Each structure stands twice: as structure tokens, then as C-alpha cells.
Short mmCIF file of C-alpha atoms in Angstrom, two decimals:
data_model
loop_
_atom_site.label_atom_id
_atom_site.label_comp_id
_atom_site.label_asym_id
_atom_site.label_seq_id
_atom_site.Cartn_x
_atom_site.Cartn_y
_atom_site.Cartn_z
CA UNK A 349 15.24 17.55 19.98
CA UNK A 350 16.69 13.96 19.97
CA UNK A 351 16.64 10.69 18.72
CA UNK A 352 14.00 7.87 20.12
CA UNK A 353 16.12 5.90 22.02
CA UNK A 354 17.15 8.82 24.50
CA UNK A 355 13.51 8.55 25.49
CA UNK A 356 13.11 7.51 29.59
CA UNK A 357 10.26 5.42 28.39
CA UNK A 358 12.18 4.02 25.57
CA UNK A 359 15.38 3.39 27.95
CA UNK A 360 13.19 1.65 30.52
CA UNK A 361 11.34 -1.09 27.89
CA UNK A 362 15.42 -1.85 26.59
CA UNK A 363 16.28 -2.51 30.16
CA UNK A 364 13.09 -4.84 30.69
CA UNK A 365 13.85 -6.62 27.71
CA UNK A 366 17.49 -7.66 28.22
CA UNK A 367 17.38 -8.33 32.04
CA UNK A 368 13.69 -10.09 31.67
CA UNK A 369 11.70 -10.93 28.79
CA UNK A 370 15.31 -12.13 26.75
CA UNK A 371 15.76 -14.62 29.35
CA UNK A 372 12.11 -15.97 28.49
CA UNK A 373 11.11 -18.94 26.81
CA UNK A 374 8.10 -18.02 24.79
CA UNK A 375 6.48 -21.28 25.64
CA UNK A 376 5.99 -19.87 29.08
CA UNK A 377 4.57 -16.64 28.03
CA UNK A 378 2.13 -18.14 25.67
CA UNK A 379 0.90 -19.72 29.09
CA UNK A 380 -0.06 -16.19 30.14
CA UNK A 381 -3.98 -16.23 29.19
CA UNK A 382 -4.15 -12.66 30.36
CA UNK A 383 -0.88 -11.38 28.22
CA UNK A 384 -2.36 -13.50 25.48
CA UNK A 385 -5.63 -11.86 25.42
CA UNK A 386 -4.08 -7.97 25.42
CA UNK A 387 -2.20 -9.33 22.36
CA UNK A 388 -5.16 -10.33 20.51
CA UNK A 389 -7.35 -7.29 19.07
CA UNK A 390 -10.07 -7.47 17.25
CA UNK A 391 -12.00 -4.65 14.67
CA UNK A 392 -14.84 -5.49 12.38
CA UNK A 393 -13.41 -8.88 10.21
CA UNK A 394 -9.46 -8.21 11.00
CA UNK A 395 -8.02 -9.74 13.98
CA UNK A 396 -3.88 -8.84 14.94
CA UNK A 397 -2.77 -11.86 16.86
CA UNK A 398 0.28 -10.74 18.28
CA UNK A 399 0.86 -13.32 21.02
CA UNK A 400 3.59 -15.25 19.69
CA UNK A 401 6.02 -12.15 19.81
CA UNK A 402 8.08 -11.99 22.58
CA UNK A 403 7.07 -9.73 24.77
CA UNK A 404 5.50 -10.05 28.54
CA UNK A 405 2.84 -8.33 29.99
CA UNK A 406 4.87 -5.69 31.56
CA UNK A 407 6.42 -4.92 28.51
CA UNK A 408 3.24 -4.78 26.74
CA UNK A 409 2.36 -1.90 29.70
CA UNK A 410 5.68 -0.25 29.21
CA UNK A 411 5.36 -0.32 24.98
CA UNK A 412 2.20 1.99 26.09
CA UNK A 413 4.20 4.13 28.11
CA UNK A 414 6.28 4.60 24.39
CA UNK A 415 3.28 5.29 23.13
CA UNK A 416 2.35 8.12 25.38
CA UNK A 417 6.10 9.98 25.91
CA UNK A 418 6.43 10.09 21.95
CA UNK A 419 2.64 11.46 21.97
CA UNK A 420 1.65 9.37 19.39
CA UNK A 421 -2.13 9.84 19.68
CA UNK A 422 -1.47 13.35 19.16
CA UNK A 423 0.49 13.29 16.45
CA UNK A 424 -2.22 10.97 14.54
CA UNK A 425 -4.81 13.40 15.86
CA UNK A 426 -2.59 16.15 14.18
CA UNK A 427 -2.59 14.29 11.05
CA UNK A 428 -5.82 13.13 10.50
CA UNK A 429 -7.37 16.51 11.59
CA UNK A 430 -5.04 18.63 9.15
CA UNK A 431 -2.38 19.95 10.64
CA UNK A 432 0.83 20.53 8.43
CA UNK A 433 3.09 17.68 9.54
CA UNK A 434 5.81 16.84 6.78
CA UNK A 435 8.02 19.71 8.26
CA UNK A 436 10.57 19.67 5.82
CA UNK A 437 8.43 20.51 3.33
CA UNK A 438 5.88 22.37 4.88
CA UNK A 439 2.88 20.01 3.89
CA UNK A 440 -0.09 18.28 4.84
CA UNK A 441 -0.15 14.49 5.51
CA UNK A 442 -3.76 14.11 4.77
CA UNK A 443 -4.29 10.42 2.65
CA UNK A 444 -6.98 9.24 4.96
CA UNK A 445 -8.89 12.31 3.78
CA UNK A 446 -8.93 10.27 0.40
CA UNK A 447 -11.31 7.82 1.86
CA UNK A 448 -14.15 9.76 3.41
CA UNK A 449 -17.32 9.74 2.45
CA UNK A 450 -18.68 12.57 0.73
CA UNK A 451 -20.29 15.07 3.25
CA UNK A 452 -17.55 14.57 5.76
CA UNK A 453 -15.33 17.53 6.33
CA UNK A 454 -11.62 17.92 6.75
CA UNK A 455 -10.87 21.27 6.88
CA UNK A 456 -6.91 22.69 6.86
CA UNK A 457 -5.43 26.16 7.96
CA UNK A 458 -6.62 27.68 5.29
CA UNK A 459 -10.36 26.48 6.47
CA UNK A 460 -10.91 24.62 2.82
CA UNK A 461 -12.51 21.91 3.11
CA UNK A 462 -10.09 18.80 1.51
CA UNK A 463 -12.73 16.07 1.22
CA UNK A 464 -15.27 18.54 -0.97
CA UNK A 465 -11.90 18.94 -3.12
CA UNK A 466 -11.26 14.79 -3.14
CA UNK A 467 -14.67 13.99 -4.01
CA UNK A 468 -14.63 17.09 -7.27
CA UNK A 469 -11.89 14.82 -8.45
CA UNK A 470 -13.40 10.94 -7.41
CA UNK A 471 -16.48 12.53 -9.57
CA UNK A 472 -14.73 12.85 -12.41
CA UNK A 473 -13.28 9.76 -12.67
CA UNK A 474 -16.50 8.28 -12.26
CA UNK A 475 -17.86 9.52 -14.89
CA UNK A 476 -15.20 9.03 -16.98
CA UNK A 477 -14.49 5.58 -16.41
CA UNK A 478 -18.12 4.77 -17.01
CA UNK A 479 -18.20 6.63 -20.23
CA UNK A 480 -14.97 4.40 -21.06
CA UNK A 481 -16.37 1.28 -20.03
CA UNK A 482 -19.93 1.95 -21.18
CA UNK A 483 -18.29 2.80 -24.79
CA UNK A 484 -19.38 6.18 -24.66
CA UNK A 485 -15.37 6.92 -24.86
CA UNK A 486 -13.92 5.05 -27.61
CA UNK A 487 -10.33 5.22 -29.45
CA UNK A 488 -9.36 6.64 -32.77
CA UNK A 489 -11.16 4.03 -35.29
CA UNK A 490 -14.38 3.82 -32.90
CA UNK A 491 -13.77 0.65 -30.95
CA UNK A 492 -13.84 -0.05 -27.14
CA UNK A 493 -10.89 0.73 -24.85
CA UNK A 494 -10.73 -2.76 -23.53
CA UNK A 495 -6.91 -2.57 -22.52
CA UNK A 496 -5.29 0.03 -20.25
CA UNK A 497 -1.36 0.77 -19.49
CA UNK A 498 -1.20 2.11 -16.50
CA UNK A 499 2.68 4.21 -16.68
CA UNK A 500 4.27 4.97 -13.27
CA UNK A 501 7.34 4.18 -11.37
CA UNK A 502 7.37 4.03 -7.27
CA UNK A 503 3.82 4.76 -5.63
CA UNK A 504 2.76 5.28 -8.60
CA UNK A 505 2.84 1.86 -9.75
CA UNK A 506 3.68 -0.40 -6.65
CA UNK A 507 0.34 0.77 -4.32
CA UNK A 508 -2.37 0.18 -7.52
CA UNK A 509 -0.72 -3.08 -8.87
CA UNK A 510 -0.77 -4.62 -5.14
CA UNK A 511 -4.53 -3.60 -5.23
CA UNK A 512 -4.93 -4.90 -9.35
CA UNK A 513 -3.29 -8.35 -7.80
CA UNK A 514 -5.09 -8.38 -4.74
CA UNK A 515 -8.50 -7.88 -6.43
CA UNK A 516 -8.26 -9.69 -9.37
CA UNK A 517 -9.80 -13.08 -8.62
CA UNK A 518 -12.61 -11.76 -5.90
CA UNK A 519 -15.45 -12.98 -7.86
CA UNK A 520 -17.26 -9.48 -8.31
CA UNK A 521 -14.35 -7.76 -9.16
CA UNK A 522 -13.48 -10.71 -11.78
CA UNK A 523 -17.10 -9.90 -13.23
CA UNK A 524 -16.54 -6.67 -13.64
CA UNK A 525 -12.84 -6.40 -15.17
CA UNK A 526 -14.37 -9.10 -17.52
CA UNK A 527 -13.02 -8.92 -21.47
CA UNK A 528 -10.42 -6.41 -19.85
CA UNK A 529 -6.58 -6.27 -19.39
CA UNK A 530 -4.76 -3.77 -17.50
CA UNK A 531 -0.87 -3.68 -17.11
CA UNK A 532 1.91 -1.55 -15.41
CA UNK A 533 4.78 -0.17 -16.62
CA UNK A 534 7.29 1.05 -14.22
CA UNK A 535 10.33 -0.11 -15.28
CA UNK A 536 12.47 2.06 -17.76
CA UNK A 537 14.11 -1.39 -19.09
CA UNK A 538 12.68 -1.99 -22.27
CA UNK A 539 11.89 -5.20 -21.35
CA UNK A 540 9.11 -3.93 -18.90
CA UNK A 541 7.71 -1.69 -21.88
CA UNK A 542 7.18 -5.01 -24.32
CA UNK A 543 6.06 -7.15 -21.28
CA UNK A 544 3.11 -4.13 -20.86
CA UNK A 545 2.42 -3.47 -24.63
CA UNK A 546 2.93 -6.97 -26.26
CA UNK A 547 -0.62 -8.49 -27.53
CA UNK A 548 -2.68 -5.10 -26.97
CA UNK A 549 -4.46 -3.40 -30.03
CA UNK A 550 -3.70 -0.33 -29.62
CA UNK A 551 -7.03 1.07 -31.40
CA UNK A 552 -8.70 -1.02 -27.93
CA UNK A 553 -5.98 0.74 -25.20
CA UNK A 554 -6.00 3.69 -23.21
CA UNK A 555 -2.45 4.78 -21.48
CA UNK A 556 -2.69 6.27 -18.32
CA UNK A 557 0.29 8.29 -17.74
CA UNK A 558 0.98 8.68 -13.75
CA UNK A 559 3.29 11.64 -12.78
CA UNK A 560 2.79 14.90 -10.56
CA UNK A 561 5.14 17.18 -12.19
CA UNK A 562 5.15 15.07 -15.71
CA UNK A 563 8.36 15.30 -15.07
CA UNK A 564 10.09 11.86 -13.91
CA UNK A 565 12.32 10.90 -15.58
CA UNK A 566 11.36 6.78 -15.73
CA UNK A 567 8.52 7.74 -16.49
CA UNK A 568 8.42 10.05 -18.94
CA UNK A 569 10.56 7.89 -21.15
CA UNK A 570 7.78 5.16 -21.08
CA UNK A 571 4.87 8.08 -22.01
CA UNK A 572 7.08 8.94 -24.98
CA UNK A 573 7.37 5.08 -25.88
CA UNK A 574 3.79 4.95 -25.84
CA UNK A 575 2.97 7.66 -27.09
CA UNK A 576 5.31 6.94 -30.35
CA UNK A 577 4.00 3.18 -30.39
CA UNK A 578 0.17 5.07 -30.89
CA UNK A 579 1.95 6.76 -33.54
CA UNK A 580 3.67 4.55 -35.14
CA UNK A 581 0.23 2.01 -35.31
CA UNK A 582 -1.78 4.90 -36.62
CA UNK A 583 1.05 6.04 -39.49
CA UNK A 584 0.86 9.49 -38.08
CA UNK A 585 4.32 10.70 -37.04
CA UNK A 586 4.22 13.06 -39.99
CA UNK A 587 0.68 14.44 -39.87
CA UNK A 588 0.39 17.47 -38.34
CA UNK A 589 0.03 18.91 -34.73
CA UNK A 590 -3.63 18.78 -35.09
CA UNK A 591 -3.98 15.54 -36.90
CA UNK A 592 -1.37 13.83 -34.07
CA UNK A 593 -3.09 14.99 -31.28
CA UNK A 594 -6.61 14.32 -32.50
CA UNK A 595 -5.71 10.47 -32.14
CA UNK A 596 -3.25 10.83 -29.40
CA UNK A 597 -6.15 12.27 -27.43
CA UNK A 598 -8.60 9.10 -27.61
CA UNK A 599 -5.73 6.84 -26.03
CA UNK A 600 -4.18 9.07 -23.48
CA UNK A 601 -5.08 10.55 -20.24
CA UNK A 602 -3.16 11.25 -17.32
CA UNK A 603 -2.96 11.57 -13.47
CA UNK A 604 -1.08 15.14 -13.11
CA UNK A 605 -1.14 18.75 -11.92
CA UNK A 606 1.10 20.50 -14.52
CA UNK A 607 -1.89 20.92 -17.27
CA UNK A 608 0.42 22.97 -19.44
CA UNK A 609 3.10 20.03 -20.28
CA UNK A 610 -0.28 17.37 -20.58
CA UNK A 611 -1.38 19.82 -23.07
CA UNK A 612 1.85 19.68 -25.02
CA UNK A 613 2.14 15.57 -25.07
CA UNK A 614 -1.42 15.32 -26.45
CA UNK A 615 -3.83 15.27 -23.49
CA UNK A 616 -7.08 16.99 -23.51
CA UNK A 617 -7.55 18.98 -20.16
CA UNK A 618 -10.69 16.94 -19.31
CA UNK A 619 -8.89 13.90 -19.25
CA UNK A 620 -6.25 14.75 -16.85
CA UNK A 621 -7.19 14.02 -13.04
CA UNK A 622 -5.34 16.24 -10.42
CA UNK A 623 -3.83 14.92 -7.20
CA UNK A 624 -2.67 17.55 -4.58
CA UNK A 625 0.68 18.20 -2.97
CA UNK A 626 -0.19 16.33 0.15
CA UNK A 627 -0.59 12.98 -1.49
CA UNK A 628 2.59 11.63 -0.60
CA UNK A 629 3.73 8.82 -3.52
CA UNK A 630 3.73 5.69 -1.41
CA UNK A 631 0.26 6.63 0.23
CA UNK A 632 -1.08 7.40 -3.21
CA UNK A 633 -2.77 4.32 -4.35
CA UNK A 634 -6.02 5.55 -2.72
CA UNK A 635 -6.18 9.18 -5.02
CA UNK A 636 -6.63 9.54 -9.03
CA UNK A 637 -3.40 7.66 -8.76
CA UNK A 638 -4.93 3.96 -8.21
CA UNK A 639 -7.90 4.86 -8.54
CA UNK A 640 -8.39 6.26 -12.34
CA UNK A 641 -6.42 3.05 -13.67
CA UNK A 642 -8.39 0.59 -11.27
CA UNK A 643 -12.09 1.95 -11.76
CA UNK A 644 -11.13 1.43 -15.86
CA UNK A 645 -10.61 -1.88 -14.74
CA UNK A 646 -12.59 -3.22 -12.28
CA UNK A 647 -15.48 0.15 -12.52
CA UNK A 648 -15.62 2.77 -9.82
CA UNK A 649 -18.34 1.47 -8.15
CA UNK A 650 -16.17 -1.54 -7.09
CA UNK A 651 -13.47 1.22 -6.19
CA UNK A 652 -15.81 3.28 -3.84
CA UNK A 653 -16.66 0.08 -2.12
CA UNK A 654 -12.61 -0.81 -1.54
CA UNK A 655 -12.09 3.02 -0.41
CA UNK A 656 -14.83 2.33 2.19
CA UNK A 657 -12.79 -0.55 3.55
CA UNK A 658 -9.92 1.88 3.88
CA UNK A 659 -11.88 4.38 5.91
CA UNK A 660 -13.33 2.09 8.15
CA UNK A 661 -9.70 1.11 9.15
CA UNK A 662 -8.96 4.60 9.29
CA UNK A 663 -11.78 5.05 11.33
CA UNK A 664 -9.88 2.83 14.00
CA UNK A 665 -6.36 4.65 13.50
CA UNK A 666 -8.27 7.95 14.58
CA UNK A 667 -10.64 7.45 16.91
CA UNK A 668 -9.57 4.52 19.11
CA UNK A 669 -7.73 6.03 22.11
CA UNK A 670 -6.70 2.65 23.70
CA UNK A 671 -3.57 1.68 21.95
CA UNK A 672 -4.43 -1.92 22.85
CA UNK A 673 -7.46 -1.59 20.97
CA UNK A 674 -6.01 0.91 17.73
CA UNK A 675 -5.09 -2.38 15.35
CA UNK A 676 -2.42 -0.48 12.84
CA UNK A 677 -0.97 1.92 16.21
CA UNK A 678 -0.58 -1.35 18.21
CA UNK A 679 0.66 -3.07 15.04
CA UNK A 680 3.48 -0.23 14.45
CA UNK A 681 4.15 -0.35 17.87
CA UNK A 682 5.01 -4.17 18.07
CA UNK A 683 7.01 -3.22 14.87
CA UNK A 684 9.08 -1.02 16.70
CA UNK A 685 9.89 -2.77 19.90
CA UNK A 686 10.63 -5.75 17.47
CA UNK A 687 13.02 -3.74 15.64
CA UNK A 688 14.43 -1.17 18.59
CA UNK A 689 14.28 -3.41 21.61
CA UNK A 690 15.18 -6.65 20.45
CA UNK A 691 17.21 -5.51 18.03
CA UNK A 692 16.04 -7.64 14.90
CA UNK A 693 17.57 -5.97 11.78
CA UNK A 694 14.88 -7.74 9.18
CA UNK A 695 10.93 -8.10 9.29
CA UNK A 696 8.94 -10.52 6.73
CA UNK A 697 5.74 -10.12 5.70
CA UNK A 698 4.06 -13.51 4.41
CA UNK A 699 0.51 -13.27 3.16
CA UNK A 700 -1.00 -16.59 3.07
CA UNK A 701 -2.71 -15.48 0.08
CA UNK A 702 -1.74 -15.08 -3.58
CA UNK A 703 -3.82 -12.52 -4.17
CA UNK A 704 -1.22 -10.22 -2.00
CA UNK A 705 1.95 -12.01 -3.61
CA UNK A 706 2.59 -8.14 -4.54
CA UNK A 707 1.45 -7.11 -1.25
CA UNK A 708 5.72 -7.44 0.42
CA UNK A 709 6.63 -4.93 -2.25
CA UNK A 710 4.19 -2.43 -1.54
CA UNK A 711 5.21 -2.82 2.24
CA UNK A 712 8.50 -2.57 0.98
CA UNK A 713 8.42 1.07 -0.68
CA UNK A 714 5.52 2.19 2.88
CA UNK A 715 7.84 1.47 5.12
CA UNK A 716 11.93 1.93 4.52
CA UNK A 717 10.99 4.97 2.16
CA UNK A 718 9.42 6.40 5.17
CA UNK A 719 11.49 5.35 8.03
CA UNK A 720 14.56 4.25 5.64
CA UNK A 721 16.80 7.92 7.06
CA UNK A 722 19.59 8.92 9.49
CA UNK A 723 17.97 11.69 10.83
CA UNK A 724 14.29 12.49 12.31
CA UNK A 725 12.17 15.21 10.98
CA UNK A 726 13.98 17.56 13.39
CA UNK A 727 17.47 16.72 11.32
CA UNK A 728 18.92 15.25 14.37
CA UNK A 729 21.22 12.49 13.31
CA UNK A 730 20.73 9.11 14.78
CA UNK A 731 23.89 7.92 17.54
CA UNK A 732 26.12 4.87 16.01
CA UNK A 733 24.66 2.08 16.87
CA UNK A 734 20.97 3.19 16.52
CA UNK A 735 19.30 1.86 13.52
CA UNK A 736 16.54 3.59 11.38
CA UNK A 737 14.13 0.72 10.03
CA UNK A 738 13.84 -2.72 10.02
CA UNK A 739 14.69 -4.28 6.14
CA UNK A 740 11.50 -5.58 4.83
CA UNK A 741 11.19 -8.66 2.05
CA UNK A 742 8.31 -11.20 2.33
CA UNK A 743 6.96 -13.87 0.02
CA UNK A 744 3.24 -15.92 -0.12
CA UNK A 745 2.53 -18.77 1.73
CA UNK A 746 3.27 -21.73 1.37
CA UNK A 747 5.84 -20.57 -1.23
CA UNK A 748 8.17 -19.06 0.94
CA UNK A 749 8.22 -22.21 3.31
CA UNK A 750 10.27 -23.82 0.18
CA UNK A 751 12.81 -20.72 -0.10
CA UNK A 752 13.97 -18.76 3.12
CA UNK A 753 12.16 -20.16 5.84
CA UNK A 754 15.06 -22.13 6.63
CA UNK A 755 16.85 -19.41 7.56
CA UNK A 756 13.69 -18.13 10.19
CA UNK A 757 13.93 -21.39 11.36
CA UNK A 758 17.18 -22.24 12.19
CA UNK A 759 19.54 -19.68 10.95
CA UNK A 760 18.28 -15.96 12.07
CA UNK A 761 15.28 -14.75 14.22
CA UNK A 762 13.38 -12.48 12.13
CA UNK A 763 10.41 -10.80 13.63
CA UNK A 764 7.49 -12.58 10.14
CA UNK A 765 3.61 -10.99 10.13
CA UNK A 766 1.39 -13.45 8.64
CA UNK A 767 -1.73 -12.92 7.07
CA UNK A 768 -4.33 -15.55 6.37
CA UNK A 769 -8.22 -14.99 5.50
CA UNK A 770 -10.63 -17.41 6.32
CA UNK A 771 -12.40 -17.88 2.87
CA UNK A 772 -11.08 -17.94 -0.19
CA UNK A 773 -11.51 -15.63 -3.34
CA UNK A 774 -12.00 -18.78 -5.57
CA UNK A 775 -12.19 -22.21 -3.01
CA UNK A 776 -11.33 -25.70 -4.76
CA UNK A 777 -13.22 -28.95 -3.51
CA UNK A 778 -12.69 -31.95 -4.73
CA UNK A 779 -13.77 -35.16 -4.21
CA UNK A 780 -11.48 -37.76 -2.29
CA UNK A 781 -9.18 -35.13 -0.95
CA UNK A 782 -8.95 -35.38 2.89
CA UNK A 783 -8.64 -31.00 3.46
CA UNK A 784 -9.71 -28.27 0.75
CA UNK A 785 -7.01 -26.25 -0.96
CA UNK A 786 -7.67 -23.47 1.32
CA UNK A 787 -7.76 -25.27 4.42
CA UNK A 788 -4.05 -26.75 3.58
CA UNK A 789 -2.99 -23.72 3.12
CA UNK A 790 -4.61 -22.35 6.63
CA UNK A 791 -3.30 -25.53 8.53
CA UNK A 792 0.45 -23.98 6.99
CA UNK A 793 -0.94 -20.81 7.94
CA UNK A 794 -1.59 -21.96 11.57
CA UNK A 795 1.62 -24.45 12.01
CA UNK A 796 4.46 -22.36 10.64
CA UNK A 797 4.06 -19.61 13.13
CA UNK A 798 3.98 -22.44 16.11
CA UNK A 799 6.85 -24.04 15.18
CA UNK A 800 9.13 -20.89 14.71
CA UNK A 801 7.91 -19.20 18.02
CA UNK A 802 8.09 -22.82 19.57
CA UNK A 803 10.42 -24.41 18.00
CA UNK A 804 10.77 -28.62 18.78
CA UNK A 805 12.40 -30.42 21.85
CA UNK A 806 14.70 -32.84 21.28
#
């Protein structure tokens, strides 16, 4: 057992990088047609343009060689065929099984087959959130659950409000959350609980309570909040049992596996959606956990179409045996010579896009909760001097530009991903304006990452 930097292949790309490629000038590599090309991958709509990091061909050959000592195509072949890889707790790593289509098998040790299980539970909450949106499902006094207070802390709020922001504007999604309002409460401030409640009639809301265990702590304080709030609105707190939970059950449901302690706060056992142990928190946006709140909001149809875009990525993380040609392997492996070779203590992520302005945050929690440790699965403790993860913040575009780029520019080199589309969810177009909206933003978009990887001769 050891740590990654004792790896030959890992040794030899550090010794490339400070007796070659740091004595560079990235104007000269970007002259490299042939390095620039095996930077540049393509799948479906995305395209990774990784060309302006610094990195030669040779190193691009030797980042492979990484790739191949650390077995990383086995281990995602291990994990995406359901083998038990979270060691230290003896479970499955199995959130791409979230996304398949019904019909498609994952089976574990046990030979059960996962995806039957995910799509028992995506069934329910189709049918459910129609009857909610339809009006089938109404609250105490009859009227439509319009509003819905989604109640989580961690991945159980960061992954489905990055997905809320991200979606909210696309115009079918707009059409279909129309005359609808759906919040998050995470915080256990106060504050967060009146910036989620204020203005909602509670006889029109629906709390979704978000917690494995019901247990946390954050969270369970903001269910009880609620919960009294319902209470309070209805004059009930001294009715009895029956009377309390008879309206308690038309405004809450919850995403859970501990039925019994549901049961006891006033849940009815049909509204409670079940997860399983291998749904790790910051991969959970894709199960019950984003998707029970979401499909309320935006339906479930619109869901199952956003899960598809998910699997076809996955799709690519499986099956693509090229790592030149795998767009989130190669991605994680630029990530890591940016932060392991070249040493770069920081990474920014800057989405050209407000619709991902909660998109840094969600990267955020993915990956220093993950790789945020001093030891590797084995419990070998990293050697002074050998860091665990990059520190992640990021900002949109062209917002950022009027905050920290300064310092990318002139004051530290910090490895930045950005991410542009080439339409917009809602383009402007006015007359007498020389560029669209959008296409100032893109021509930001285009220029910024120029002028840090080129910078200006004077």
C-alpha cells in the first residue's frame, strides 16, 4: 500500500514537468496542432478543450501511463459493474445505476438486480408527483400544493438546488414549474428557515423532509420548525395524535429509510421514498433525493429526460477505454496533474452561465468531501509535503472577471475550467446593439481564457 506519488509513473510525469514542460511558454505549445488536437475531445454536444493547460505531448502520453499504473479503468469497471468499493464501509458505489433505463441490469454480489430496485422507487415518485401536480393530492383545506420546501443540509440540498438553478429558466422546464415555487432549507440559522417559509400558504405547501437516518441533526431541527409552523397555521398543537397527524400528513413527505421515526413525525408510509445505503450524499441528487423535490417542481417527465442526460455521460465514463477519448476520466486526470505535478494548491470553476451560478458549490462539496483526507482508502497517511485536493471556489462569468480574476491574472496561477454553451436558455436581441447578450458573454467566454494562458507582451 502507498500513497500516489510513490508511483514510477507518477515520479516520471513530476520529473518531465520540472526539467521540461515548466520551462515552456504555453504560446509555443499551443503551436503544437497535434498536442492541441489530443487535448480537444469531443462526446455527443460537450466538448473538453483542454489545450490551454500546460502540458506537452509527452506529458499528455505519460498522464496515460498514470492512468494505467493506478488501474483506473478497472477501478471504474469495478464500480460501475457493482463491486463493493467504499472499503471502509463495506459498500457499493453504484450512483450511475440511478440513471439507467429501466430494463438494464446491474446486478451486485448478492445477484439482485439494483436498477429493478431504482426504478420500484423512480415509479413511485412518478406517480406521486403527478397526483400532486394534477391535484389529485391536495393539503388539509382541499387546495393545490403549489409550494414545496425541500429540507436537507449537504447533498441533500447542494446537488438538487444546483439542478433547481440550473433548470429553472430552460423554457420547457419554466412551462412546467409554472404557478410553482420550490425552496431549500439547509441552513439551521433561522434566517435560512424564514428566507424558505416567508410568503408560502401553508394550506398550498408540501415539505419534503431529506434525511437517511431522520436523524441529522440540521436537519431535523428544520422538520420540527416546519412541522410546528403547519401546526401552528392550522391551530392544532392541542388536538390530538390523530387529529395532528391527519393534517400533518397532507403537507409532509419524506426521502428516508427509517419508516418507524417517519411514522412518529406524521408521515404516512406511502409518502416516504427510500434511498439505499450506496447512495453516497454528494452523488445523491440523481435518487429520491433530487429527484422527489424536482419532479414536484418541474414534473417527472422533465426529470427522466435530465437522468437520461446523466446516463449518456455515464455511458462515456464506462465504456470508453481510450482515456483520451473518456471526457470526465481525461477531465479528472488533467485535474490531477494540475494539482500533483504542478503543484497548484486552488482550482476555479467559472460557468459562463447563470443558470450554474450554484453549480461551484456543488463542485465544492463532489470534490474536497471526497478527496478532502490525509489518508487513502488503505489508511496510509500521505508524506509531508504531499497534498490531498486541490481547494475549489468558482463564480459565473462575467461576474467573477469584476472580483478575483485579478488575482488569476497577475497575482497566483490557478488551474480555472470554464464552461460556456452555445445557446442560451432565454437569448436577448435587441435592436441597435452591435453583439447579442449571449454572444458578449461568449466573446468573455473565449478572451479570458487567452489572455490568462497568454498573457500580453510588453
Amino acid at each position: 500500500m502507498s500513497t500516489y506519488d510513490s508511483f514510477e509513473s507518477v515520479k516520471a510525469l513530476k520529473a518531465h514537468y520540472d526539467t521540461t514542460v515548466k520551462q515552456s511558454n504555453l504560446k509555443d505549445l499551443l503551436n503544437d496542432s497535434d498536442r492541441n488536437t489530443a487535448l480537444t475531445l469531443e462526446f455527443g454536444d460537450v466538448v473538453l478543450d483542454a489545450s490551454h493547460v500546460r502540458i506537452d505531448s509527452a506529458a499528455i502520453g505519460m498522464l496515460q501511463k498514470v492512468a494505467e499504473e493506478t488501474k483506473v479503468l478497472e477501478k471504474i469497471a469495478d464500480i460501475t459493474s457493482g463491486k463493493r468499493m467504499n472499503n471502509t464501509e463495506n459498500r457499493y458505489v453504484l450512483h450511475t445505476a440511478l440513471r439507467k433505463p429501466e430494463g438494464e441490469e446491474l446486478k451486485v454480489e448478492e445477484d439482485k438486480d439494483v436498477v429493478a430496485d431504482v426504478h420500484v422507487v423512480r415509479k413511485q415518485i412518478k406517480a406521486f408527483t403527478d397526483k400532486v401536480r394534477s391535484g389529485a393530492v391536495v393539503g388539509h383545506t382541499g387546495r393545490a400544493l403549489k409550494n414545496i420546501v425541500a429540507i436537507g443540509i449537504g447533498g441533500s440540498a447542494l446537488g438538487p438546488e444546483f439542478v433547481f438553478e440550473a433548470l429553472k429558466k430552460d423554457a420547457a422546464c419554466a412551462a412546467a414549474s409554472k404557478g410553482r415555487e420550490l425552496k431549500f432549507l439547509a441552513n439551521v440559522d433561522p434566517i435560512d428557515f424564514f428566507r424558505a417559509t416567508d410568503g408560502l400558504d401553508v394550506e398550498e405547501t408540501l415539505f419534503v423532509i431529506v434525511s437517511k437516518t431522520f436523524t441529522t441533526a440540521e436537519t431535523m431541527l428544520n422538520a420540527r420548525s416546519c412541522r410546528n409552523l403547519i401546526l401552528d397555521h392550522y391551530k392544532a398543537k392541542e388536538g390530538s395524535d390523530e387529529d395532528r397527524n391527519a393534517i400533518l400528513s397532507k403537507h409532509l413527505c419524506a426521502v428516508s429509510t427509517n419508516l418507524k421515526a417517519t411514522a412518529e413525525f406524521g408521515i404516512k408510509d406511502e409518502n416516504v421514498f427510500g434511498f439505499w445505503e450506496w447512495v453516497g450524499g454528494r452523488f445523491s441528487a440523481s435518487s429520491a433525493v433530487g429527484l422527489l423535490p424536482l419532479s414536484l417542481f418541474y414534473s417527472y417527465d422533465v426529470m427522466e429526460e435530465f437522468l437520461k442526460g446523466m446516463n449518456h455521460i455515464d455511458n462515456n465514463f464506462r465504456d470508453e477505454k481510450d482515456v483520451t477519448k473518456n471526457i470526465p476520466l481525461f477531465l479528472g486526470l488533467i485535474g490531477f496533474y494540475n494539482a500533483h505535478i504542478t503543484g497548484n494548491a486552488a482550482r476555479t470553476i467559472l460557468p459562463y452561465c447563470q443558470a450554474l451560478h450554484r453549480f461551484p458549490a456543488h463542485i465544492q462539496q463532489l470534490d474536497m468531501e471526497s478527496n478532502g483526507k490525509t489518508v487513502t482508502k488503505e489508511g496510509v497517511r500521505y508524506p509531508e509535503g504531499v497534498e490531498a485536493g486541490p481547494i475549489i471556489f468558482g463564480e459565473p462569468g462575467t461576474n467573477g472577471q469584476h472580483s478575483f480574476y485579478q488575482l488569476l491574472h497577475q497575482g497566483r496561477v490557478i488551474p480555472a475550467e470554464f464552461i460556456g454553451f452555445t445557446k442560451s436558455q432565454t437569448p436577448i436581441n435587441m435592436d441597435g446593439e452591435v453583439v447579442t447578450n449571449h454572444n458578449e458573454l461568449m466573446s468573455n467566454f473565449f478572451a479570458q481564457p487567452d489572455a490568462l494562458a497568454l498573457g500580453k507582451d510588453i
